[in-house]
mmCIF file of C-alpha atoms in Angstrom:
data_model
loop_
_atom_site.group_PDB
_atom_site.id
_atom_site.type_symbol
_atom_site.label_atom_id
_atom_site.label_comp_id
_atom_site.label_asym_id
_atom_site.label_seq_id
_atom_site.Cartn_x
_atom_site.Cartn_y
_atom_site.Cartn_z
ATOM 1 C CA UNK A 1 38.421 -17.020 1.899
ATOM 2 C CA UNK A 2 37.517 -15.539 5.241
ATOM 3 C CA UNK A 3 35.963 -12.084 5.432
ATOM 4 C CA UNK A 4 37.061 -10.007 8.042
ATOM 5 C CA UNK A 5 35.178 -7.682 10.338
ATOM 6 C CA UNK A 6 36.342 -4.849 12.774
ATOM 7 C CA UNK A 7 34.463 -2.561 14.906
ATOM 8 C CA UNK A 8 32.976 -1.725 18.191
ATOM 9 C CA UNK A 9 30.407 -4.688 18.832
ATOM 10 C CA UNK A 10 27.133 -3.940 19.893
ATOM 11 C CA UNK A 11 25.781 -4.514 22.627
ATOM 12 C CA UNK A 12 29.113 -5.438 24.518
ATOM 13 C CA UNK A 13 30.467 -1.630 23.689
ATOM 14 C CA UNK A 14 33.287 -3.684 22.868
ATOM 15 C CA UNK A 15 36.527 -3.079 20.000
ATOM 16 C CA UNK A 16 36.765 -6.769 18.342
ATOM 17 C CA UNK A 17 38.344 -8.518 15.513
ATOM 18 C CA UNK A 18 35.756 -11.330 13.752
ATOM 19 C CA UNK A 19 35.779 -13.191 11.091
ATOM 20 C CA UNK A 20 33.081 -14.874 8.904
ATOM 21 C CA UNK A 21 33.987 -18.768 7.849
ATOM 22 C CA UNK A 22 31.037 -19.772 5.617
ATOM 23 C CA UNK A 23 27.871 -19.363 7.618
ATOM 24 C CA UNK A 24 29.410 -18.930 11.195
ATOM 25 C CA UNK A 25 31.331 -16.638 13.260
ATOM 26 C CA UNK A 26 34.594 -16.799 15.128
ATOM 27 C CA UNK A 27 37.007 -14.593 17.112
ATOM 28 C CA UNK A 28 39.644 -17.080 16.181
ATOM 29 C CA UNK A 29 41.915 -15.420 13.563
ATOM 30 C CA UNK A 30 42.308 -17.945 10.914
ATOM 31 C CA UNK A 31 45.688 -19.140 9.498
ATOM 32 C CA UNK A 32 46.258 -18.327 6.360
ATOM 33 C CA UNK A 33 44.723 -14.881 3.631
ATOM 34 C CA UNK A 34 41.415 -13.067 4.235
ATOM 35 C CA UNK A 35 39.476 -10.427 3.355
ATOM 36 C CA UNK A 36 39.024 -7.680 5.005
ATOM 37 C CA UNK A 37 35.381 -5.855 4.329
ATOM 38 C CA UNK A 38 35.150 -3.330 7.539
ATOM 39 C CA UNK A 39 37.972 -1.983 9.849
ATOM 40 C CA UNK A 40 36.340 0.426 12.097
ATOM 41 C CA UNK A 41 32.586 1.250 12.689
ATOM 42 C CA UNK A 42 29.795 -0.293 14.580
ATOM 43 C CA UNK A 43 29.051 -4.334 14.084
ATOM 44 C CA UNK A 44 25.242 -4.737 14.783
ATOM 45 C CA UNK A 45 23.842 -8.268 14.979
ATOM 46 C CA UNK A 46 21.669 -8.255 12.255
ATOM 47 C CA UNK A 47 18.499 -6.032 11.926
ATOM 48 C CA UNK A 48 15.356 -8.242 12.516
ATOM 49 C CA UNK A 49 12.070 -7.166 11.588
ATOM 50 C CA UNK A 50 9.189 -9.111 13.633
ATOM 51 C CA UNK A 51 6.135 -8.335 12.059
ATOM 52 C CA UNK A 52 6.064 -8.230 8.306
ATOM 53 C CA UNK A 53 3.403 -9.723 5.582
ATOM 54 C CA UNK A 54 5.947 -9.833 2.130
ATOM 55 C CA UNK A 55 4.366 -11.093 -0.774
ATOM 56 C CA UNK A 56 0.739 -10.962 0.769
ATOM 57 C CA UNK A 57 -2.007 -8.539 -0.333
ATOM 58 C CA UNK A 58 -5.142 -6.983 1.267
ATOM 59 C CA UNK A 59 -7.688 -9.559 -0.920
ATOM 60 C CA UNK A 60 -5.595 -12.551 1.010
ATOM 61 C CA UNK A 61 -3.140 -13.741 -1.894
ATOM 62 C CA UNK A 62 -0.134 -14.380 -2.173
ATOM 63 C CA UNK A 63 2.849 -14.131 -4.958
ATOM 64 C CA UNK A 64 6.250 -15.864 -4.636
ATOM 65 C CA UNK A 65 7.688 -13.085 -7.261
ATOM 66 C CA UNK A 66 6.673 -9.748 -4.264
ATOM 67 C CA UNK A 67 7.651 -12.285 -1.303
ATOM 68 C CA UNK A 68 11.065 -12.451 -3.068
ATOM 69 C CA UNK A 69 11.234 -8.797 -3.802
ATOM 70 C CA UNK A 70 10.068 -7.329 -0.601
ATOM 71 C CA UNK A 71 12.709 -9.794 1.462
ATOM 72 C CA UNK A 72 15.300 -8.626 -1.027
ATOM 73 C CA UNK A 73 14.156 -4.948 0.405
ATOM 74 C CA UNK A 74 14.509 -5.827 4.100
ATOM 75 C CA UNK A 75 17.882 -7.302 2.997
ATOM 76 C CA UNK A 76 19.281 -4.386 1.026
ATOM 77 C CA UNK A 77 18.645 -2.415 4.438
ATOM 78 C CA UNK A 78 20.028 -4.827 7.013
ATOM 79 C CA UNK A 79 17.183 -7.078 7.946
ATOM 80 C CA UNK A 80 18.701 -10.245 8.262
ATOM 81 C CA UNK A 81 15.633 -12.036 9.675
ATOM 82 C CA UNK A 82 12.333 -11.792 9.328
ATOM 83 C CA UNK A 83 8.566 -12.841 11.481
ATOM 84 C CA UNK A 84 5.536 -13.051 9.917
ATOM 85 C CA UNK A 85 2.810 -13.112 11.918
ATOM 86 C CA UNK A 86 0.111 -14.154 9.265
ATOM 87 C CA UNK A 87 0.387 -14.680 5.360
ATOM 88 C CA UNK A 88 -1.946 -16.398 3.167
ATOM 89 C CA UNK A 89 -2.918 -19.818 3.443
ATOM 90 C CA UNK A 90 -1.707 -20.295 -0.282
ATOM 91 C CA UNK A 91 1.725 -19.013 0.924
ATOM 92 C CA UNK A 92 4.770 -21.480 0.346
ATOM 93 C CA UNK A 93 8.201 -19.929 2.000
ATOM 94 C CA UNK A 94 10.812 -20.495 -0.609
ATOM 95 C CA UNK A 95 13.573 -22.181 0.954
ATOM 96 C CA UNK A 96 16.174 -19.342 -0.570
ATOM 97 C CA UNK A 97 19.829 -18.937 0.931
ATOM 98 C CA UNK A 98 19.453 -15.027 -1.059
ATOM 99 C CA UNK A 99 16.464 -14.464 1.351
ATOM 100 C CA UNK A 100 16.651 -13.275 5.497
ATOM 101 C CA UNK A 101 16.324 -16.268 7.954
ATOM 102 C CA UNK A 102 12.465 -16.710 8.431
ATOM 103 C CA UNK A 103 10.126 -17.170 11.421
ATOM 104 C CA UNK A 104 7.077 -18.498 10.414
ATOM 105 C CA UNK A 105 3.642 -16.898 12.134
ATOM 106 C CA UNK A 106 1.191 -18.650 10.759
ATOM 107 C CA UNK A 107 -2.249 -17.623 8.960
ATOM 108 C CA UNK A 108 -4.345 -14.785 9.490
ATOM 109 C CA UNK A 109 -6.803 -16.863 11.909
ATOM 110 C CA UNK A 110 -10.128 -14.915 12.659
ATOM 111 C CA UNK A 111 -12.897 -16.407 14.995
ATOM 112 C CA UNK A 112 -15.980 -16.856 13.313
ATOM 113 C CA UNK A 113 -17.888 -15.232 16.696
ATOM 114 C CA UNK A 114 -16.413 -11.882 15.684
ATOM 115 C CA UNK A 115 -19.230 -9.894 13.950
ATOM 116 C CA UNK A 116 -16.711 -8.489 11.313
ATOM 117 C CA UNK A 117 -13.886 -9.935 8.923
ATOM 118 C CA UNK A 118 -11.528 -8.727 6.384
ATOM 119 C CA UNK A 119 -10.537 -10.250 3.185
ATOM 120 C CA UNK A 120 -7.210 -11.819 4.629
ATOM 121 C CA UNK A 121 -8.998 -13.411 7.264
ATOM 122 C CA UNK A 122 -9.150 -17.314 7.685
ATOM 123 C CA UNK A 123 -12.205 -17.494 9.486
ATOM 124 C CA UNK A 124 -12.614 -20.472 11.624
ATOM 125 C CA UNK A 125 -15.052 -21.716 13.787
ATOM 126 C CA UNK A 126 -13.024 -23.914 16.188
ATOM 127 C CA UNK A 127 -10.295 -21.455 16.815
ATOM 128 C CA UNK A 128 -7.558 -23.210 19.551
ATOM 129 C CA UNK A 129 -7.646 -26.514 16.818
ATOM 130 C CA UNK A 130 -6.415 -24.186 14.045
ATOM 131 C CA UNK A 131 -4.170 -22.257 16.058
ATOM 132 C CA UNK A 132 -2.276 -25.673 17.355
ATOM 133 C CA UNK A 133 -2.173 -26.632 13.527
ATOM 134 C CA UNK A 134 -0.370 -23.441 12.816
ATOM 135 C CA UNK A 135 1.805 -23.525 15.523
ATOM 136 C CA UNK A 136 2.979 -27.100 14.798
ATOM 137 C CA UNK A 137 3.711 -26.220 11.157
ATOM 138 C CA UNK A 138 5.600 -23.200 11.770
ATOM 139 C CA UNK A 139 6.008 -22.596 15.577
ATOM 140 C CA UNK A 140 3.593 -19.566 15.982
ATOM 141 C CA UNK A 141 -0.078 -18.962 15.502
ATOM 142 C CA UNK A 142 -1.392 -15.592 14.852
ATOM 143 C CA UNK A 143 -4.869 -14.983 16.322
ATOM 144 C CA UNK A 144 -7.063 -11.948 16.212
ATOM 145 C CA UNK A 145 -8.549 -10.793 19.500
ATOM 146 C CA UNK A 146 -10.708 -8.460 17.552
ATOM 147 C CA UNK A 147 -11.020 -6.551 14.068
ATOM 148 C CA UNK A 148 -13.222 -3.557 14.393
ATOM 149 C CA UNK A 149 -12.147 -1.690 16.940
ATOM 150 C CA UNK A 150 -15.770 -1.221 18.470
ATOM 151 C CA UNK A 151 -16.992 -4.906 18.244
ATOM 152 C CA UNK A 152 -17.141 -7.637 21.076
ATOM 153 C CA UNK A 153 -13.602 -8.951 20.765
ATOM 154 C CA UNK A 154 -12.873 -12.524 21.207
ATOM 155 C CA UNK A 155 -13.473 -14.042 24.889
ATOM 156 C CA UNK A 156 -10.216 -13.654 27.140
ATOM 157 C CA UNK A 157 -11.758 -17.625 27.992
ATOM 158 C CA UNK A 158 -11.435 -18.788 24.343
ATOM 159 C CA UNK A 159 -8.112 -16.998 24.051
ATOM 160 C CA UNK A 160 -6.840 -18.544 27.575
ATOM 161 C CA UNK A 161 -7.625 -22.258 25.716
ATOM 162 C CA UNK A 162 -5.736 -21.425 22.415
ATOM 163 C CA UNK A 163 -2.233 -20.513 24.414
ATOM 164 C CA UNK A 164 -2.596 -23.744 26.935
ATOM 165 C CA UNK A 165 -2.980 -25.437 23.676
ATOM 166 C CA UNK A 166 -0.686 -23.883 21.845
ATOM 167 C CA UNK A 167 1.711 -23.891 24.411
ATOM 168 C CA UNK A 168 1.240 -27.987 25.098
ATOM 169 C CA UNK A 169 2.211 -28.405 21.546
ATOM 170 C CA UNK A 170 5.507 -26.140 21.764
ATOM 171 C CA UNK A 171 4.290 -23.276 19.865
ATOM 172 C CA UNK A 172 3.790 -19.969 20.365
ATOM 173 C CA UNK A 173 1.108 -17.032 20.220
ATOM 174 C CA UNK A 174 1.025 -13.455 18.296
ATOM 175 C CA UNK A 175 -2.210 -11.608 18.858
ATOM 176 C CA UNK A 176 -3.675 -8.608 16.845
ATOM 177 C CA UNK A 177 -5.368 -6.168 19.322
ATOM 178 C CA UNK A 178 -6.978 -3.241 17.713
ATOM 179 C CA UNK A 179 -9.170 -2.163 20.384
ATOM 180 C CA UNK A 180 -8.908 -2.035 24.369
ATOM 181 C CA UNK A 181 -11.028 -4.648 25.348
ATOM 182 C CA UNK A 182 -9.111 -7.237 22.910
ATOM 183 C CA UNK A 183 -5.611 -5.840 23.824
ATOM 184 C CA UNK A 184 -6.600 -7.040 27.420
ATOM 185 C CA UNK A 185 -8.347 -9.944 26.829
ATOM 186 C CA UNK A 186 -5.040 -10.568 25.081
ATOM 187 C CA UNK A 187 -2.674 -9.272 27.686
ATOM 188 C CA UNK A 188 -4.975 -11.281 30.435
ATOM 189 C CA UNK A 189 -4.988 -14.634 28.021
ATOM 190 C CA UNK A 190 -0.764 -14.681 28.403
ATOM 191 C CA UNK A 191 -0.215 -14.254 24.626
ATOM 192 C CA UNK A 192 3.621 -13.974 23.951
ATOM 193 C CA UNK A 193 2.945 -10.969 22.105
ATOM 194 C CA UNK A 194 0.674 -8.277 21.902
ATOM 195 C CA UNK A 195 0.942 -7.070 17.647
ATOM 196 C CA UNK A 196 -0.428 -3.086 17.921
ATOM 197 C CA UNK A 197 -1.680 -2.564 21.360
ATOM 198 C CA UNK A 198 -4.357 0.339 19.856
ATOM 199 C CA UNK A 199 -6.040 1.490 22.478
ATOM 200 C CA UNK A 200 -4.313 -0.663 25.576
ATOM 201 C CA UNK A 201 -5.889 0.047 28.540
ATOM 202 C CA UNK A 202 -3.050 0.557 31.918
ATOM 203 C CA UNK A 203 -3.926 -2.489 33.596
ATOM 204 C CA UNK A 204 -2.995 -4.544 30.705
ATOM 205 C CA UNK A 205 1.028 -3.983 31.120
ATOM 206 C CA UNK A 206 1.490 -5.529 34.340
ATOM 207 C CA UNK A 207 -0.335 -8.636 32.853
ATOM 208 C CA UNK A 208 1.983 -9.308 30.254
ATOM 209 C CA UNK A 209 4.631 -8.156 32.662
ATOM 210 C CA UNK A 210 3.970 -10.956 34.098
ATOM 211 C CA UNK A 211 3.257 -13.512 31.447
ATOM 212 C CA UNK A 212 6.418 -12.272 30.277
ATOM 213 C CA UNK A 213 4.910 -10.880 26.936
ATOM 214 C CA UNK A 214 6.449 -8.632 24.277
ATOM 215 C CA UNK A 215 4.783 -5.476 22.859
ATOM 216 C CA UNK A 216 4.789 -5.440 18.976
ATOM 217 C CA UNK A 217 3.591 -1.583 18.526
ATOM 218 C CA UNK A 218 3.821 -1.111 14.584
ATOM 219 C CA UNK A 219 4.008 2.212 15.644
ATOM 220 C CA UNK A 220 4.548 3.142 11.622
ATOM 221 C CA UNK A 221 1.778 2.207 9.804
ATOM 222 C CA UNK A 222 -0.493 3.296 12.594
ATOM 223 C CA UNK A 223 1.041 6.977 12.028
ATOM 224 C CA UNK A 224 0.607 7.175 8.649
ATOM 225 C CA UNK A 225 -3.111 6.978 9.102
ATOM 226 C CA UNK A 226 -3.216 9.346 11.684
ATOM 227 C CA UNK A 227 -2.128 12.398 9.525
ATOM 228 C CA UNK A 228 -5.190 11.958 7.235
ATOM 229 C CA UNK A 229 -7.778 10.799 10.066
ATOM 230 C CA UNK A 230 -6.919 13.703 12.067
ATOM 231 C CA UNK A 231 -8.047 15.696 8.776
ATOM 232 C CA UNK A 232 -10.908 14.286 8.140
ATOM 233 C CA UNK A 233 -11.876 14.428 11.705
ATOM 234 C CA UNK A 234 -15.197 12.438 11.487
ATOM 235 C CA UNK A 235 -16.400 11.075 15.101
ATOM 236 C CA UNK A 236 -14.962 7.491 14.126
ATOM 237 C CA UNK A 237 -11.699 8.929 13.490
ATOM 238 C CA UNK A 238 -11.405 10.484 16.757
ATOM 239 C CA UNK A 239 -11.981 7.418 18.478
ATOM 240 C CA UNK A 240 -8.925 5.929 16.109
ATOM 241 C CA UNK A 241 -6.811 8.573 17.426
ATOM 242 C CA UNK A 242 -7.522 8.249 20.687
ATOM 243 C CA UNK A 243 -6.939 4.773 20.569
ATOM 244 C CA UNK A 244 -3.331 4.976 18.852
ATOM 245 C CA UNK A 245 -2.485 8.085 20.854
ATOM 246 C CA UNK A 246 -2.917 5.298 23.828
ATOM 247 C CA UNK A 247 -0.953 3.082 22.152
ATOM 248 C CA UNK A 248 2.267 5.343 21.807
ATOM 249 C CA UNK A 249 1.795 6.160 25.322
ATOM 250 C CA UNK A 250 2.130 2.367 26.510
ATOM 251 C CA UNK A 251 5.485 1.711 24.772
ATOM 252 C CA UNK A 252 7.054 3.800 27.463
ATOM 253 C CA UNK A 253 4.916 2.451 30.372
ATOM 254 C CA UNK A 254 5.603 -1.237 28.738
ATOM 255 C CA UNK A 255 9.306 -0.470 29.105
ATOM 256 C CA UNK A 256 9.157 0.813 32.276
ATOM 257 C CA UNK A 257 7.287 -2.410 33.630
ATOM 258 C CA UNK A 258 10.395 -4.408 32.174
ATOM 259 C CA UNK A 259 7.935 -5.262 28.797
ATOM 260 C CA UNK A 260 9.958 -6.278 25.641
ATOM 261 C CA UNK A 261 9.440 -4.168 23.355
ATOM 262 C CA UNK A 262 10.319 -4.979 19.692
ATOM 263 C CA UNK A 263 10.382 -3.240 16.325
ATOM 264 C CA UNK A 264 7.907 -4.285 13.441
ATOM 265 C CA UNK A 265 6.771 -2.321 10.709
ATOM 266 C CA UNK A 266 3.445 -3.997 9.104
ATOM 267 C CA UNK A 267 4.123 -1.864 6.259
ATOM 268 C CA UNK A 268 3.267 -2.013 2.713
ATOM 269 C CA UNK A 269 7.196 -0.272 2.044
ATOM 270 C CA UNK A 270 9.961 -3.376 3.080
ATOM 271 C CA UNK A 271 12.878 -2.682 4.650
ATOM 272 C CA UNK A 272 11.638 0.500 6.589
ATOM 273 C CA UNK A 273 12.579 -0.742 10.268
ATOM 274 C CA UNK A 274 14.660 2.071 10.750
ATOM 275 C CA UNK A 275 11.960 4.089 10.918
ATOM 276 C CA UNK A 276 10.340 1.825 13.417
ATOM 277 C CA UNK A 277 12.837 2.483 15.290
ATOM 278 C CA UNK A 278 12.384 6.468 15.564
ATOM 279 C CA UNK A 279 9.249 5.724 16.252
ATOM 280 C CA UNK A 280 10.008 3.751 19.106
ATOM 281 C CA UNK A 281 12.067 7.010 19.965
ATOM 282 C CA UNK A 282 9.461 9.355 19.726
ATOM 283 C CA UNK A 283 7.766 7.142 21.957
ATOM 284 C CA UNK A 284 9.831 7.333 24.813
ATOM 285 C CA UNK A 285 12.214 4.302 24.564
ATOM 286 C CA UNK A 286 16.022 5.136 25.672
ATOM 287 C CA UNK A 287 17.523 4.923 22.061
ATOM 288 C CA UNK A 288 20.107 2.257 22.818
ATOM 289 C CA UNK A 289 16.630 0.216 23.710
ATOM 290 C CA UNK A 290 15.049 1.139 20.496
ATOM 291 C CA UNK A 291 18.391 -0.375 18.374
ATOM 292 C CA UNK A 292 18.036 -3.218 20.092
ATOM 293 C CA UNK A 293 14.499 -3.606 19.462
ATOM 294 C CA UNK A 294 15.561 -4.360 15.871
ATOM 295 C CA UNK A 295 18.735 -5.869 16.363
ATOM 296 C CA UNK A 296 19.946 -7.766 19.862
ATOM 297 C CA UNK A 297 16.902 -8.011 21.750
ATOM 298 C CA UNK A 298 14.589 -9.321 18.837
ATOM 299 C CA UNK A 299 17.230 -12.147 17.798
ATOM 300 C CA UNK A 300 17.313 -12.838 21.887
ATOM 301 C CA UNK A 301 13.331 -12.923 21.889
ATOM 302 C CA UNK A 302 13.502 -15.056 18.931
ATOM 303 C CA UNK A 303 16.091 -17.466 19.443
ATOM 304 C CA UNK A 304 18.339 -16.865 16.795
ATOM 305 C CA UNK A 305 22.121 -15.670 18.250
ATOM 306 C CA UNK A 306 23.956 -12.698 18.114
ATOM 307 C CA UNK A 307 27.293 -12.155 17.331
ATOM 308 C CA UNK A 308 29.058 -14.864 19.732
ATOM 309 C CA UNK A 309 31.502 -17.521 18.790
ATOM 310 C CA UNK A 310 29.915 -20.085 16.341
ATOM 311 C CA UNK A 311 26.433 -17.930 16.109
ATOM 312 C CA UNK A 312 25.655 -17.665 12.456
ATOM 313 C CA UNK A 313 26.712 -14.976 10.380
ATOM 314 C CA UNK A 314 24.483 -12.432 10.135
ATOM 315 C CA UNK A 315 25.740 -8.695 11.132
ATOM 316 C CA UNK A 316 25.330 -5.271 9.952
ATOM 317 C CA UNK A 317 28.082 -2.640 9.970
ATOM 318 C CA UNK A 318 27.836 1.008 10.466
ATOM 319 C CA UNK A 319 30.268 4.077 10.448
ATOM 320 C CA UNK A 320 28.439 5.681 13.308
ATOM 321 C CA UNK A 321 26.500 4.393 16.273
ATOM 322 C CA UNK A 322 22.903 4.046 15.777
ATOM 323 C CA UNK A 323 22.022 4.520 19.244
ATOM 324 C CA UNK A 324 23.530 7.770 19.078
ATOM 325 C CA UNK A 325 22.883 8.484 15.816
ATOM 326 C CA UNK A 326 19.844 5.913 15.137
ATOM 327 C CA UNK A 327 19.810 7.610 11.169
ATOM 328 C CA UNK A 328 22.510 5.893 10.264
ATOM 329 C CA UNK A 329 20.753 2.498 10.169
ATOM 330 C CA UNK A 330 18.974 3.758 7.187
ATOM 331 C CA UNK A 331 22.825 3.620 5.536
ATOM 332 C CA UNK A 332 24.270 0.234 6.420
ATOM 333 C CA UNK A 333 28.322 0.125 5.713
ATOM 334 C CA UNK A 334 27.897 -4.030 4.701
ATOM 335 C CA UNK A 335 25.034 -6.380 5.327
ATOM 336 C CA UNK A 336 26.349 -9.819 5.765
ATOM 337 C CA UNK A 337 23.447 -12.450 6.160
ATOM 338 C CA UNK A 338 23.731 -16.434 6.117
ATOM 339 C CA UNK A 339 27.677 -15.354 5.457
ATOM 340 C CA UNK A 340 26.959 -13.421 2.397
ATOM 341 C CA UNK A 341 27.782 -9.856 1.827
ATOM 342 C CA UNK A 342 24.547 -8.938 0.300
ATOM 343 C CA UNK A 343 25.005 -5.076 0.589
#
């Protein structure tokens, strides 16, 4: 039977009746019964969280059983699709119609010529030949400009050859940057996004103004590090601060240089966008800009509809609206994803 939605849609600002028929969407009324699950509200296009690791751990493995659970989290709180830029190279995404839609982001690829790794870290020598692999497989590659944030990051040359090869085989790049000279190696290479940004010098923001890249802050689980660096106060720490203290400061400027900015979370917690979101608040994006960096905008960036006639059926209803009260997205009225309601 059809389910039956009604609400003010978002972004449009506008009152409409929709209807859910199996995995697509219409503003055709049906003949015949259906169900009616909302009447009144906000309809969201589904929350989208672009930069998650579920079912990964720090020591690089991977286990089906958390990848399940921690979707199954993002679900629960409206997260209807999911990026991951890196999981393990043991990871197998579980074709599962319980589970968000999936963008695949490839390994966790690390240049040998960086003088530090961590665990996760595929470390490979030839770096653009295992960043096209990726990016044929699943469509992105995720590369590391740098790791510690005081090291020689990777060579804006090298990085320049892995997107003209990525790009020739249809892909696309996501690039860690953890320190200023790798976010604009990064920024100057024409990634398509920048993951973190710590430390981001100015001059990077027209570049990927004009490479047309996104900014991927993880503003959240950079601030819950800050709390206890700032305590601990040792001379390394400061220069962590100071880094992410840049960082918050470029999601405005990135916004105000017509950047995309999006909402990810890189969190060990699933299905925390929401707080992303405040974050990207805090920071100094409009609020109806911050929704959307988790809802509208991300799908856009990402190629996946929103809530048009035929788009598939993934929404999120509210009693409020988020961007005027963006709490409320931590209390989603229905989740509806692949034409489920799942919540």
């Amino acid at each position: 039977m059809p389910l039956h939605f009604r609400g003010v849609l978002l972004p449009d600002d506008e009152p409409r009746d929709l209807w859910v028929l199996g995995d697509r969407v219409t503003f055709e009324r049906p003949s015949g019964d259906w169900t009616t699950v909302v009447d009144g509200g906000y309809l969201l296009p589904g929350l989208v969280d672009v930069h998650t690791h579920p079912g990964s751990s720090y020591d690089g493995g991977f286990d089906a059983a958390d990848f399940t659970a921690h979707c199954l989290d993002h679900l629960r709180a409206g997260v209807t699709a999911l990026r991951f830029p890196g999981l393990s190279a043991s990871a197998e995404i579980p074709d599962d119609p319980r589970l968000p839609r999936m963008v695949g982001g490839g390994r966790w690829l690390a240049w040998s010529g960086l003088s530090d790794h961590a665990p996760f870290h595929v470390v490979v020598d030839d770096l653009v030949a295992e960043a096209v692999a990726d990016a044929t497989r699943t469509g992105w590659c995720k590369v590391f400009c740098d790791w510690d944030f005081e090291d020689e990051p990777v060579p804006a040359d090298l990085l320049r050859d892995v997107v003209a090869a990525v790009r020739s085989a249809g892909g696309r790049v996501a690039a860690h940057a953890q320190s200023s000279r790798g976010a604009l190696n990064a920024a100057a290479a024409g990634v398509d996004s920048v993951e973190h940004g710590m430390g981001m010098p100015a001059e990077a923001i027209p570049l990927m103004a004009g490479h047309g890249a996104a900014y991927v802050p993880t503003l959240t689980t950079f601030a819950e590090s800050a709390g206890w660096r700032e305590e601990r106060g040792r001379p390394r720490d400061r220069l962590w601060l100071a880094g992410y203290r840049t960082m918050v400061e470029r999601v405005a400027d990135a916004h105000d240089a017509g950047v995309t900015v999006l909402a990810g979370t890189d969190r060990s917690a699933f299905g925390v966008v929401a707080d992303e979101v405040d974050c990207l608040i805090r920071a100094g994006l409009p609020p109806a800009t911050a929704v959307g960096a988790a809802s509208w905008t991300a799908r856009a960036w990402l190629g996946l509809p929103n809530l048009v006639e035929g788009a598939p059926a993934d929404l999120t209803a509210y009693p409020a609206d988020p961007r005027a009260v963006p709490a409320v997205l931590r209390r989603p009225g229905a989740v509806v994803s692949r034409g489920r309601v799942v919540a």
